[in-house]
């Protein structure tokens, strides 16, 4: 899950939450890094334990945020 916040996090409680992935095998996931790809697109890189193989790894999602 993610939220788009002001730089100083002053709107963190009110910022709309969005789902990045909903298929983690366990709660041990996260540690995100985000970078702009331009044109309102961002790459979100994170650690995830997928439910199918039990072996965690580094994954990425590209999201368009308007």
mmCIF file of N, CA, C and O in Angstrom:
data_model
loop_
_atom_site.group_PDB
_atom_site.id
_atom_site.type_symbol
_atom_site.label_atom_id
_atom_site.label_comp_id
_atom_site.label_asym_id
_atom_site.label_seq_id
_atom_site.Cartn_x
_atom_site.Cartn_y
_atom_site.Cartn_z
ATOM 1 N N UNK A 1 0.833 -1.174 0.000
ATOM 2 C CA UNK A 1 0.000 0.000 0.000
ATOM 3 C C UNK A 1 0.870 1.227 0.000
ATOM 4 O O UNK A 1 1.997 1.190 0.479
ATOM 5 N N UNK A 2 0.373 2.291 -0.542
ATOM 6 C CA UNK A 2 1.136 3.521 -0.591
ATOM 7 C C UNK A 2 0.229 4.725 -0.437
ATOM 8 O O UNK A 2 -0.993 4.631 -0.549
ATOM 9 N N UNK A 3 0.856 5.849 -0.169
ATOM 10 C CA UNK A 3 0.167 7.135 -0.093
ATOM 11 C C UNK A 3 1.075 8.165 -0.745
ATOM 12 O O UNK A 3 2.282 8.098 -0.598
ATOM 13 N N UNK A 4 0.492 9.119 -1.434
ATOM 14 C CA UNK A 4 1.266 10.215 -2.001
ATOM 15 C C UNK A 4 1.157 11.368 -1.017
ATOM 16 O O UNK A 4 0.071 11.885 -0.775
ATOM 17 N N UNK A 5 2.287 11.737 -0.430
ATOM 18 C CA UNK A 5 2.309 12.737 0.637
ATOM 19 C C UNK A 5 3.131 13.955 0.234
ATOM 20 O O UNK A 5 3.990 13.877 -0.652
ATOM 21 N N UNK A 6 2.877 15.052 0.938
ATOM 22 C CA UNK A 6 3.725 16.233 0.806
ATOM 23 C C UNK A 6 5.116 15.881 1.315
ATOM 24 O O UNK A 6 5.289 14.951 2.110
ATOM 25 N N UNK A 7 6.101 16.637 0.885
ATOM 26 C CA UNK A 7 7.487 16.372 1.276
ATOM 27 C C UNK A 7 7.672 16.333 2.792
ATOM 28 O O UNK A 7 8.432 15.537 3.315
ATOM 29 N N UNK A 8 6.946 17.189 3.516
ATOM 30 C CA UNK A 8 7.079 17.237 4.975
ATOM 31 C C UNK A 8 6.111 16.285 5.688
ATOM 32 O O UNK A 8 6.004 16.300 6.909
ATOM 33 N N UNK A 9 5.383 15.464 4.940
ATOM 34 C CA UNK A 9 4.417 14.479 5.448
ATOM 35 C C UNK A 9 3.254 15.107 6.193
ATOM 36 O O UNK A 9 2.553 14.434 6.947
ATOM 37 N N UNK A 10 3.004 16.397 5.966
ATOM 38 C CA UNK A 10 1.938 17.082 6.682
ATOM 39 C C UNK A 10 0.545 16.571 6.317
ATOM 40 O O UNK A 10 -0.405 16.782 7.064
ATOM 41 N N UNK A 11 0.404 15.879 5.195
ATOM 42 C CA UNK A 11 -0.901 15.341 4.808
ATOM 43 C C UNK A 11 -0.942 13.814 4.871
ATOM 44 O O UNK A 11 -1.818 13.187 4.279
ATOM 45 N N UNK A 12 -0.023 13.190 5.585
ATOM 46 C CA UNK A 12 0.074 11.726 5.615
ATOM 47 C C UNK A 12 -1.215 11.056 6.078
ATOM 48 O O UNK A 12 -1.622 10.035 5.522
ATOM 49 N N UNK A 13 -1.872 11.615 7.072
ATOM 50 C CA UNK A 13 -3.103 10.998 7.591
ATOM 51 C C UNK A 13 -4.264 11.128 6.613
ATOM 52 O O UNK A 13 -5.154 10.270 6.584
ATOM 53 N N UNK A 14 -4.278 12.170 5.789
ATOM 54 C CA UNK A 14 -5.389 12.408 4.875
ATOM 55 C C UNK A 14 -5.136 11.912 3.457
ATOM 56 O O UNK A 14 -6.057 11.829 2.648
ATOM 57 N N UNK A 15 -3.885 11.622 3.120
ATOM 58 C CA UNK A 15 -3.550 11.223 1.749
ATOM 59 C C UNK A 15 -4.244 9.909 1.394
ATOM 60 O O UNK A 15 -4.316 8.991 2.202
ATOM 61 N N UNK A 16 -4.754 9.851 0.182
ATOM 62 C CA UNK A 16 -5.460 8.649 -0.267
ATOM 63 C C UNK A 16 -4.499 7.472 -0.389
ATOM 64 O O UNK A 16 -3.409 7.582 -0.950
ATOM 65 N N UNK A 17 -4.913 6.341 0.131
ATOM 66 C CA UNK A 17 -4.107 5.128 0.065
ATOM 67 C C UNK A 17 -4.411 4.387 -1.233
ATOM 68 O O UNK A 17 -5.550 4.388 -1.705
ATOM 69 N N UNK A 18 -3.389 3.774 -1.824
ATOM 70 C CA UNK A 18 -3.607 2.945 -3.002
ATOM 71 C C UNK A 18 -2.851 1.634 -2.827
ATOM 72 O O UNK A 18 -1.868 1.560 -2.104
ATOM 73 N N UNK A 19 -3.345 0.594 -3.459
ATOM 74 C CA UNK A 19 -2.765 -0.736 -3.341
ATOM 75 C C UNK A 19 -1.701 -0.926 -4.424
ATOM 76 O O UNK A 19 -1.978 -0.735 -5.606
ATOM 77 N N UNK A 20 -0.502 -1.302 -4.004
ATOM 78 C CA UNK A 20 0.576 -1.593 -4.952
ATOM 79 C C UNK A 20 0.527 -3.079 -5.326
ATOM 80 O O UNK A 20 0.537 -3.435 -6.488
ATOM 81 N N UNK A 21 0.486 -3.935 -4.325
ATOM 82 C CA UNK A 21 0.356 -5.383 -4.518
ATOM 83 C C UNK A 21 -0.512 -5.925 -3.398
ATOM 84 O O UNK A 21 -0.481 -5.413 -2.286
ATOM 85 N N UNK A 22 -1.248 -6.995 -3.655
ATOM 86 C CA UNK A 22 -2.066 -7.597 -2.606
ATOM 87 C C UNK A 22 -1.870 -9.110 -2.525
ATOM 88 O O UNK A 22 -2.734 -9.837 -2.078
ATOM 89 N N UNK A 23 -0.692 -9.573 -2.963
ATOM 90 C CA UNK A 23 -0.465 -11.006 -3.010
ATOM 91 C C UNK A 23 0.763 -11.459 -2.225
ATOM 92 O O UNK A 23 1.342 -12.500 -2.520
ATOM 93 N N UNK A 24 1.154 -10.717 -1.209
ATOM 94 C CA UNK A 24 2.306 -11.114 -0.393
ATOM 95 C C UNK A 24 1.976 -12.373 0.402
ATOM 96 O O UNK A 24 0.842 -12.559 0.855
ATOM 97 N N UNK A 25 2.959 -13.228 0.565
ATOM 98 C CA UNK A 25 2.764 -14.465 1.314
ATOM 99 C C UNK A 25 2.779 -14.255 2.817
ATOM 100 O O UNK A 25 2.127 -14.981 3.562
ATOM 101 N N UNK A 26 3.507 -13.248 3.282
ATOM 102 C CA UNK A 26 3.603 -12.944 4.717
ATOM 103 C C UNK A 26 3.651 -11.441 4.892
ATOM 104 O O UNK A 26 3.790 -10.683 3.933
ATOM 105 N N UNK A 27 3.583 -11.007 6.140
ATOM 106 C CA UNK A 27 3.618 -9.573 6.436
ATOM 107 C C UNK A 27 5.014 -8.975 6.260
ATOM 108 O O UNK A 27 5.164 -7.769 6.238
ATOM 109 N N UNK A 28 6.035 -9.820 6.141
ATOM 110 C CA UNK A 28 7.402 -9.328 5.975
ATOM 111 C C UNK A 28 7.591 -8.856 4.535
ATOM 112 O O UNK A 28 8.039 -9.601 3.662
ATOM 113 N N UNK A 29 7.194 -7.612 4.271
ATOM 114 C CA UNK A 29 7.354 -7.035 2.951
ATOM 115 C C UNK A 29 7.470 -5.520 3.112
ATOM 116 O O UNK A 29 7.185 -4.971 4.162
ATOM 117 N N UNK A 30 7.926 -4.866 2.090
ATOM 118 C CA UNK A 30 8.031 -3.420 2.158
ATOM 119 C C UNK A 30 9.402 -2.925 1.763
ATOM 120 O O UNK A 30 9.953 -3.344 0.758
ATOM 121 N N UNK A 31 9.952 -2.040 2.574
ATOM 122 C CA UNK A 31 11.257 -1.412 2.339
ATOM 123 C C UNK A 31 11.304 -0.745 0.961
ATOM 124 O O UNK A 31 12.196 -0.997 0.161
ATOM 125 N N UNK A 32 10.302 0.105 0.640
ATOM 126 C CA UNK A 32 10.190 0.632 -0.726
ATOM 127 C C UNK A 32 11.188 1.736 -1.074
ATOM 128 O O UNK A 32 11.628 2.488 -0.217
ATOM 129 N N UNK A 33 11.512 1.796 -2.343
ATOM 130 C CA UNK A 33 12.257 2.893 -2.970
ATOM 131 C C UNK A 33 11.455 3.282 -4.201
ATOM 132 O O UNK A 33 10.997 2.421 -4.944
ATOM 133 N N UNK A 34 11.289 4.571 -4.406
ATOM 134 C CA UNK A 34 10.465 5.058 -5.514
ATOM 135 C C UNK A 34 11.271 6.053 -6.345
ATOM 136 O O UNK A 34 11.976 6.900 -5.793
ATOM 137 N N UNK A 35 11.150 5.949 -7.666
ATOM 138 C CA UNK A 35 11.840 6.878 -8.563
ATOM 139 C C UNK A 35 10.895 7.261 -9.699
ATOM 140 O O UNK A 35 10.103 6.444 -10.172
ATOM 141 N N UNK A 36 10.982 8.501 -10.131
ATOM 142 C CA UNK A 36 10.170 8.993 -11.237
ATOM 143 C C UNK A 36 10.728 8.502 -12.562
ATOM 144 O O UNK A 36 11.934 8.509 -12.786
ATOM 145 N N UNK A 37 9.815 8.096 -13.441
ATOM 146 C CA UNK A 37 10.186 7.709 -14.799
ATOM 147 C C UNK A 37 9.754 8.787 -15.796
ATOM 148 O O UNK A 37 9.929 8.627 -16.995
ATOM 149 N N UNK A 38 9.156 9.881 -15.284
ATOM 150 C CA UNK A 38 8.639 10.947 -16.137
ATOM 151 C C UNK A 38 7.203 10.659 -16.551
ATOM 152 O O UNK A 38 6.704 9.544 -16.398
ATOM 153 N N UNK A 39 6.535 11.649 -17.073
ATOM 154 C CA UNK A 39 5.151 11.511 -17.550
ATOM 155 C C UNK A 39 4.223 10.891 -16.507
ATOM 156 O O UNK A 39 3.399 10.025 -16.827
ATOM 157 N N UNK A 40 4.350 11.299 -15.241
ATOM 158 C CA UNK A 40 3.520 10.809 -14.129
ATOM 159 C C UNK A 40 3.669 9.317 -13.857
ATOM 160 O O UNK A 40 2.811 8.707 -13.238
ATOM 161 N N UNK A 41 4.744 8.701 -14.332
ATOM 162 C CA UNK A 41 4.991 7.278 -14.068
ATOM 163 C C UNK A 41 6.127 7.144 -13.066
ATOM 164 O O UNK A 41 7.110 7.876 -13.120
ATOM 165 N N UNK A 42 5.970 6.174 -12.171
ATOM 166 C CA UNK A 42 6.956 5.937 -11.117
ATOM 167 C C UNK A 42 7.240 4.451 -11.029
ATOM 168 O O UNK A 42 6.360 3.625 -11.253
ATOM 169 N N UNK A 43 8.476 4.106 -10.691
ATOM 170 C CA UNK A 43 8.824 2.721 -10.419
ATOM 171 C C UNK A 43 8.949 2.580 -8.909
ATOM 172 O O UNK A 43 9.591 3.403 -8.253
ATOM 173 N N UNK A 44 8.283 1.584 -8.377
ATOM 174 C CA UNK A 44 8.292 1.305 -6.947
ATOM 175 C C UNK A 44 8.987 -0.043 -6.776
ATOM 176 O O UNK A 44 8.528 -1.058 -7.306
ATOM 177 N N UNK A 45 10.090 -0.042 -6.067
ATOM 178 C CA UNK A 45 10.889 -1.243 -5.861
ATOM 179 C C UNK A 45 10.763 -1.621 -4.392
ATOM 180 O O UNK A 45 10.853 -0.765 -3.514
ATOM 181 N N UNK A 46 10.579 -2.907 -4.103
ATOM 182 C CA UNK A 46 10.289 -3.338 -2.738
ATOM 183 C C UNK A 46 10.648 -4.805 -2.544
ATOM 184 O O UNK A 46 10.831 -5.558 -3.500
ATOM 185 N N UNK A 47 10.707 -5.209 -1.288
ATOM 186 C CA UNK A 47 10.909 -6.605 -0.901
ATOM 187 C C UNK A 47 9.544 -7.249 -0.742
ATOM 188 O O UNK A 47 8.622 -6.642 -0.194
ATOM 189 N N UNK A 48 9.386 -8.487 -1.210
ATOM 190 C CA UNK A 48 8.104 -9.174 -1.126
ATOM 191 C C UNK A 48 8.324 -10.673 -0.959
ATOM 192 O O UNK A 48 9.225 -11.246 -1.577
ATOM 193 N N UNK A 49 7.506 -11.288 -0.132
ATOM 194 C CA UNK A 49 7.458 -12.746 0.001
ATOM 195 C C UNK A 49 6.255 -13.245 -0.775
ATOM 196 O O UNK A 49 5.126 -13.139 -0.297
ATOM 197 N N UNK A 50 6.430 -13.767 -1.981
ATOM 198 C CA UNK A 50 5.276 -14.245 -2.746
ATOM 199 C C UNK A 50 4.713 -15.517 -2.113
ATOM 200 O O UNK A 50 5.441 -16.303 -1.521
ATOM 201 N N UNK A 51 3.405 -15.740 -2.232
ATOM 202 C CA UNK A 51 2.790 -16.896 -1.587
ATOM 203 C C UNK A 51 3.132 -18.227 -2.231
ATOM 204 O O UNK A 51 3.035 -19.263 -1.594
ATOM 205 N N UNK A 52 3.595 -18.239 -3.478
ATOM 206 C CA UNK A 52 3.782 -19.504 -4.174
ATOM 207 C C UNK A 52 5.086 -20.222 -3.883
ATOM 208 O O UNK A 52 5.130 -21.435 -3.832
ATOM 209 N N UNK A 53 6.193 -19.501 -3.655
ATOM 210 C CA UNK A 53 7.459 -20.215 -3.464
ATOM 211 C C UNK A 53 8.094 -19.997 -2.099
ATOM 212 O O UNK A 53 9.079 -20.644 -1.780
ATOM 213 N N UNK A 54 7.575 -19.083 -1.299
ATOM 214 C CA UNK A 54 8.085 -18.875 0.048
ATOM 215 C C UNK A 54 9.442 -18.208 0.126
ATOM 216 O O UNK A 54 9.974 -18.020 1.193
ATOM 217 N N UNK A 55 10.034 -17.884 -0.998
ATOM 218 C CA UNK A 55 11.354 -17.257 -1.019
ATOM 219 C C UNK A 55 11.195 -15.786 -1.385
ATOM 220 O O UNK A 55 10.728 -15.464 -2.466
ATOM 221 N N UNK A 56 11.569 -14.907 -0.468
ATOM 222 C CA UNK A 56 11.421 -13.471 -0.718
ATOM 223 C C UNK A 56 12.407 -12.967 -1.751
ATOM 224 O O UNK A 56 13.426 -13.592 -2.027
ATOM 225 N N UNK A 57 12.085 -11.823 -2.308
ATOM 226 C CA UNK A 57 12.959 -11.237 -3.302
ATOM 227 C C UNK A 57 12.621 -9.775 -3.534
ATOM 228 O O UNK A 57 11.729 -9.222 -2.915
ATOM 229 N N UNK A 58 13.350 -9.161 -4.446
ATOM 230 C CA UNK A 58 13.137 -7.769 -4.804
ATOM 231 C C UNK A 58 12.245 -7.729 -6.041
ATOM 232 O O UNK A 58 12.523 -8.400 -7.036
ATOM 233 N N UNK A 59 11.177 -6.940 -5.963
ATOM 234 C CA UNK A 59 10.210 -6.825 -7.041
ATOM 235 C C UNK A 59 10.017 -5.354 -7.380
ATOM 236 O O UNK A 59 10.426 -4.477 -6.612
ATOM 237 N N UNK A 60 9.369 -5.089 -8.486
ATOM 238 C CA UNK A 60 9.097 -3.713 -8.893
ATOM 239 C C UNK A 60 7.731 -3.621 -9.543
ATOM 240 O O UNK A 60 7.263 -4.572 -10.173
ATOM 241 N N UNK A 61 7.107 -2.469 -9.371
ATOM 242 C CA UNK A 61 5.840 -2.148 -10.010
ATOM 243 C C UNK A 61 5.967 -0.760 -10.611
ATOM 244 O O UNK A 61 6.501 0.141 -9.965
ATOM 245 N N UNK A 62 5.493 -0.593 -11.828
ATOM 246 C CA UNK A 62 5.428 0.738 -12.435
ATOM 247 C C UNK A 62 3.991 1.216 -12.301
ATOM 248 O O UNK A 62 3.043 0.499 -12.647
ATOM 249 N N UNK A 63 3.826 2.419 -11.752
ATOM 250 C CA UNK A 63 2.500 2.985 -11.529
ATOM 251 C C UNK A 63 2.393 4.356 -12.186
ATOM 252 O O UNK A 63 3.349 5.124 -12.172
ATOM 253 N N UNK A 64 1.235 4.631 -12.750
ATOM 254 C CA UNK A 64 0.948 5.965 -13.267
ATOM 255 C C UNK A 64 0.114 6.672 -12.216
ATOM 256 O O UNK A 64 -0.953 6.185 -11.832
ATOM 257 N N UNK A 65 0.592 7.793 -11.739
ATOM 258 C CA UNK A 65 -0.069 8.528 -10.671
ATOM 259 C C UNK A 65 -0.429 9.898 -11.206
ATOM 260 O O UNK A 65 0.449 10.657 -11.616
ATOM 261 N N UNK A 66 -1.708 10.192 -11.222
ATOM 262 C CA UNK A 66 -2.183 11.460 -11.789
ATOM 263 C C UNK A 66 -2.502 12.454 -10.715
ATOM 264 O O UNK A 66 -2.753 12.165 -9.613
#
